[in-house]
Amino acid sequence: MSEIHDFLRDCYDSTSVKCDFICAVNDWNLTPNIKNIVSQIHPETMKRYYGCGLNTPEGIEGKRVLDIGCGSGSLVFLLSKLVGPTGSVVGVDLSPNLIAECVNREDYHRSRWGYDKKNTEFFVGNAENMSQLKDQSFDVIVSNGVFCLIPDKSKSFAEAYRLMKDGGELYLNDIYAETPAPAELRDDLKFWDWAVTGSQLPDELLSSAKDVGFSPPYLTSVGPIDVSDSFKTLLPGRRYLCAGNRMFRLGSGSDRGPASVTYKGNIKNHESEFKWDVNLTFKTGEAVTVDGALAAILANTRYRDSFDLQDTSGPAETRRCQNPFAYLDQLSSQGKRPRCIFTVGVYL
Ligand SMILES: C[S@@+](CC[C@H](N)C(=O)[O-])C[C@H]1O[C@@H](n2cnc3c(N)ncnc32)[C@H](O)[C@@H]1O
């Protein structure tokens, strides 16, 4: 553990008693079903929600899910409802106090969801080395507002890849910066707490994913972050935002060419359409031609039973806007900018 880890552990340990910082829930992105589940999560858990957008992977009933940097457990308890009694969710966090909060609320959520046995488990641990967890033991891994705090991100991406089964999905909601952190601020630990130092640039996410073997990420959401007046002078013109990205671990032999794909409408709570990313929403029964990269994902992951695929050589839907800052600018110019998730450098 480095000085940065110790500092962050102490900051987050103190949030279990202090609670003086608020993150907005990204409700503009959530379905009515998810909003209903969030409304049933214990208020003391949600009071300590410090995420940058709840990430809710579809079609996870019966699956085993890991939340890296679970904090007070908001996302773990939400996902523990979505995976149902036959699935399970594991939460790992650096802060012993927040893990204790999670353990204290397990029985409340077990009973709230109507399960005989709890389907959650929590560990104190470091995302850079989760040696207590076995190779290829998770179908889906999520993380919300955490990779931006990790000093050695290559180790955490490698750990996520190691823990993921072939065909598994890494769904990251995180903070990104548009430009590198000013060198003179890098040694000041308080800037780590605000993710000023540790936020990746969007291109760094693409290379981090590629370097360990994940598919290129698909951008699923953006949420604005403001910078307080006092921080603006230290960070002139520097922009941050929250973005959701999904990427996959595909086994060997998964490559394939473009395909005409038709969504079958069989994912629970997504019967009429399935929003893949900010560029593409599959409508039930409507064929779309996708490029080989996306066809390979749809054919080799848990989504394989949700699509009919026919090989094609026709013009394909290819990846479009992937830069979250460009996408946020596009939304803003259309008058659709979502509300701010939080303000860097402000304590409420
Ligand atoms: C911004 S909070 C987000 C918490 C939670 N995901 C949520 O949405 O409420 C960041 C969390 O990451 C944890 N964390 C920071 N660095 C970590 C690391 N290296 N390994 C595991 N957890 C870490 C902190 O203790 C804290 O709970």
Short mmCIF file of N, CA and C in Angstrom, two decimals, residues 35-93:
data_model
loop_
_atom_site.label_atom_id
_atom_site.label_comp_id
_atom_site.label_asym_id
_atom_site.label_seq_id
_atom_site.Cartn_x
_atom_site.Cartn_y
_atom_site.Cartn_z
N LYS A 35 -35.01 2.87 -11.12
CA LYS A 35 -35.34 3.94 -10.16
C LYS A 35 -36.13 3.38 -8.99
N ASN A 36 -37.02 2.45 -9.29
CA ASN A 36 -37.84 1.85 -8.23
C ASN A 36 -36.95 1.06 -7.26
N ILE A 37 -35.96 0.33 -7.80
CA ILE A 37 -35.07 -0.43 -6.90
C ILE A 37 -34.22 0.53 -6.07
N VAL A 38 -33.70 1.58 -6.72
CA VAL A 38 -32.85 2.55 -5.99
C VAL A 38 -33.65 3.16 -4.83
N SER A 39 -34.93 3.41 -5.07
CA SER A 39 -35.76 4.04 -4.01
C SER A 39 -35.91 3.12 -2.80
N GLN A 40 -35.61 1.82 -2.97
CA GLN A 40 -35.77 0.88 -1.86
C GLN A 40 -34.45 0.57 -1.14
N ILE A 41 -33.34 1.11 -1.65
CA ILE A 41 -32.05 0.88 -0.98
C ILE A 41 -32.03 1.67 0.33
N HIS A 42 -31.39 1.11 1.33
CA HIS A 42 -31.40 1.74 2.67
C HIS A 42 -30.90 3.19 2.58
N PRO A 43 -31.61 4.15 3.22
CA PRO A 43 -31.21 5.56 3.12
C PRO A 43 -29.79 5.83 3.61
N GLU A 44 -29.33 5.09 4.63
CA GLU A 44 -27.96 5.31 5.13
C GLU A 44 -26.93 4.86 4.09
N THR A 45 -27.28 3.88 3.27
CA THR A 45 -26.40 3.43 2.18
C THR A 45 -26.34 4.52 1.11
N MET A 46 -27.52 5.04 0.71
CA MET A 46 -27.57 6.04 -0.36
C MET A 46 -26.96 7.38 0.08
N LYS A 47 -27.02 7.66 1.42
CA LYS A 47 -26.42 8.90 1.93
C LYS A 47 -24.92 8.91 1.65
N ARG A 48 -24.34 7.70 1.57
CA ARG A 48 -22.90 7.57 1.35
C ARG A 48 -22.59 7.12 -0.07
N TYR A 49 -23.50 7.43 -0.99
CA TYR A 49 -23.26 7.10 -2.41
C TYR A 49 -22.34 8.17 -3.00
N TYR A 50 -21.17 7.76 -3.45
CA TYR A 50 -20.20 8.71 -4.02
C TYR A 50 -19.86 8.36 -5.44
N GLY A 51 -20.83 7.82 -6.17
CA GLY A 51 -20.53 7.34 -7.52
C GLY A 51 -20.68 8.43 -8.56
N CYS A 52 -20.35 8.07 -9.80
CA CYS A 52 -20.48 9.06 -10.88
C CYS A 52 -21.44 8.53 -11.93
N GLY A 53 -22.50 7.88 -11.49
CA GLY A 53 -23.52 7.34 -12.40
C GLY A 53 -23.67 5.85 -12.14
N LEU A 54 -24.86 5.42 -11.68
CA LEU A 54 -25.05 3.98 -11.41
C LEU A 54 -24.97 3.24 -12.74
N ASN A 55 -24.14 2.21 -12.80
CA ASN A 55 -24.03 1.42 -14.04
C ASN A 55 -24.82 0.13 -13.86
N THR A 56 -25.76 -0.09 -14.77
CA THR A 56 -26.70 -1.19 -14.59
C THR A 56 -26.68 -2.12 -15.81
N PRO A 57 -25.73 -3.07 -15.83
CA PRO A 57 -25.67 -4.00 -16.97
C PRO A 57 -26.98 -4.80 -17.10
N GLU A 58 -27.37 -5.05 -18.35
CA GLU A 58 -28.64 -5.73 -18.61
C GLU A 58 -28.44 -7.24 -18.63
N GLY A 59 -29.53 -7.98 -18.38
CA GLY A 59 -29.50 -9.44 -18.56
C GLY A 59 -28.54 -10.15 -17.62
N ILE A 60 -28.54 -9.78 -16.33
CA ILE A 60 -27.56 -10.38 -15.41
C ILE A 60 -28.20 -11.36 -14.42
N GLU A 61 -29.43 -11.74 -14.65
CA GLU A 61 -30.08 -12.67 -13.72
C GLU A 61 -29.24 -13.95 -13.60
N GLY A 62 -28.98 -14.39 -12.38
CA GLY A 62 -28.22 -15.64 -12.16
C GLY A 62 -26.72 -15.48 -12.31
N LYS A 63 -26.24 -14.27 -12.60
CA LYS A 63 -24.80 -14.06 -12.86
C LYS A 63 -24.06 -13.71 -11.58
N ARG A 64 -22.72 -13.90 -11.66
CA ARG A 64 -21.84 -13.53 -10.54
C ARG A 64 -21.14 -12.22 -10.92
N VAL A 65 -21.30 -11.23 -10.05
CA VAL A 65 -20.86 -9.86 -10.37
C VAL A 65 -19.90 -9.37 -9.29
N LEU A 66 -18.90 -8.61 -9.69
CA LEU A 66 -17.96 -7.98 -8.75
C LEU A 66 -18.07 -6.47 -8.89
N ASP A 67 -18.13 -5.74 -7.77
CA ASP A 67 -18.07 -4.27 -7.78
C ASP A 67 -16.74 -3.85 -7.14
N ILE A 68 -15.86 -3.26 -7.95
CA ILE A 68 -14.54 -2.84 -7.47
C ILE A 68 -14.65 -1.43 -6.89
N GLY A 69 -14.36 -1.28 -5.60
CA GLY A 69 -14.48 0.03 -4.93
C GLY A 69 -15.95 0.31 -4.63
N CYS A 70 -16.58 -0.62 -3.91
CA CYS A 70 -18.05 -0.60 -3.75
C CYS A 70 -18.52 0.48 -2.79
N GLY A 71 -17.63 1.13 -2.03
CA GLY A 71 -18.05 2.18 -1.10
C GLY A 71 -19.06 1.64 -0.11
N SER A 72 -20.19 2.37 0.06
CA SER A 72 -21.21 1.95 1.04
C SER A 72 -22.10 0.84 0.51
N GLY A 73 -21.93 0.45 -0.76
CA GLY A 73 -22.64 -0.72 -1.28
C GLY A 73 -23.88 -0.42 -2.10
N SER A 74 -24.12 0.86 -2.48
CA SER A 74 -25.35 1.20 -3.23
C SER A 74 -25.50 0.32 -4.47
N LEU A 75 -24.42 0.26 -5.26
CA LEU A 75 -24.51 -0.49 -6.52
C LEU A 75 -24.58 -1.99 -6.25
N VAL A 76 -23.86 -2.47 -5.24
CA VAL A 76 -23.91 -3.91 -4.92
C VAL A 76 -25.35 -4.32 -4.59
N PHE A 77 -26.04 -3.49 -3.76
CA PHE A 77 -27.39 -3.88 -3.35
C PHE A 77 -28.38 -3.75 -4.52
N LEU A 78 -28.16 -2.74 -5.38
CA LEU A 78 -28.99 -2.63 -6.59
C LEU A 78 -28.81 -3.87 -7.47
N LEU A 79 -27.54 -4.25 -7.69
CA LEU A 79 -27.27 -5.40 -8.56
C LEU A 79 -27.71 -6.70 -7.90
N SER A 80 -27.71 -6.75 -6.56
CA SER A 80 -28.12 -7.99 -5.88
C SER A 80 -29.60 -8.25 -6.12
N LYS A 81 -30.35 -7.20 -6.39
CA LYS A 81 -31.77 -7.37 -6.78
C LYS A 81 -31.83 -7.85 -8.24
N LEU A 82 -31.00 -7.24 -9.11
CA LEU A 82 -31.07 -7.58 -10.54
C LEU A 82 -30.58 -9.00 -10.82
N VAL A 83 -29.59 -9.49 -10.08
CA VAL A 83 -29.09 -10.87 -10.35
C VAL A 83 -30.05 -11.92 -9.80
N GLY A 84 -30.95 -11.51 -8.88
CA GLY A 84 -31.91 -12.45 -8.31
C GLY A 84 -31.26 -13.39 -7.31
N PRO A 85 -32.07 -14.28 -6.72
CA PRO A 85 -31.55 -15.13 -5.64
C PRO A 85 -30.53 -16.16 -6.12
N THR A 86 -30.50 -16.45 -7.42
CA THR A 86 -29.53 -17.45 -7.91
C THR A 86 -28.21 -16.81 -8.34
N GLY A 87 -28.17 -15.49 -8.41
CA GLY A 87 -26.92 -14.80 -8.73
C GLY A 87 -26.24 -14.33 -7.46
N SER A 88 -25.08 -13.68 -7.60
CA SER A 88 -24.40 -13.16 -6.41
C SER A 88 -23.57 -11.94 -6.78
N VAL A 89 -23.34 -11.09 -5.79
CA VAL A 89 -22.55 -9.87 -6.01
C VAL A 89 -21.53 -9.73 -4.89
N VAL A 90 -20.28 -9.49 -5.29
CA VAL A 90 -19.18 -9.31 -4.34
C VAL A 90 -18.74 -7.85 -4.41
N GLY A 91 -18.54 -7.22 -3.26
CA GLY A 91 -18.04 -5.84 -3.22
C GLY A 91 -16.67 -5.82 -2.55
N VAL A 92 -15.74 -5.08 -3.15
CA VAL A 92 -14.39 -4.92 -2.58
C VAL A 92 -14.13 -3.44 -2.41
N ASP A 93 -13.56 -3.02 -1.30
CA ASP A 93 -13.22 -1.61 -1.11
C ASP A 93 -12.02 -1.50 -0.17
#
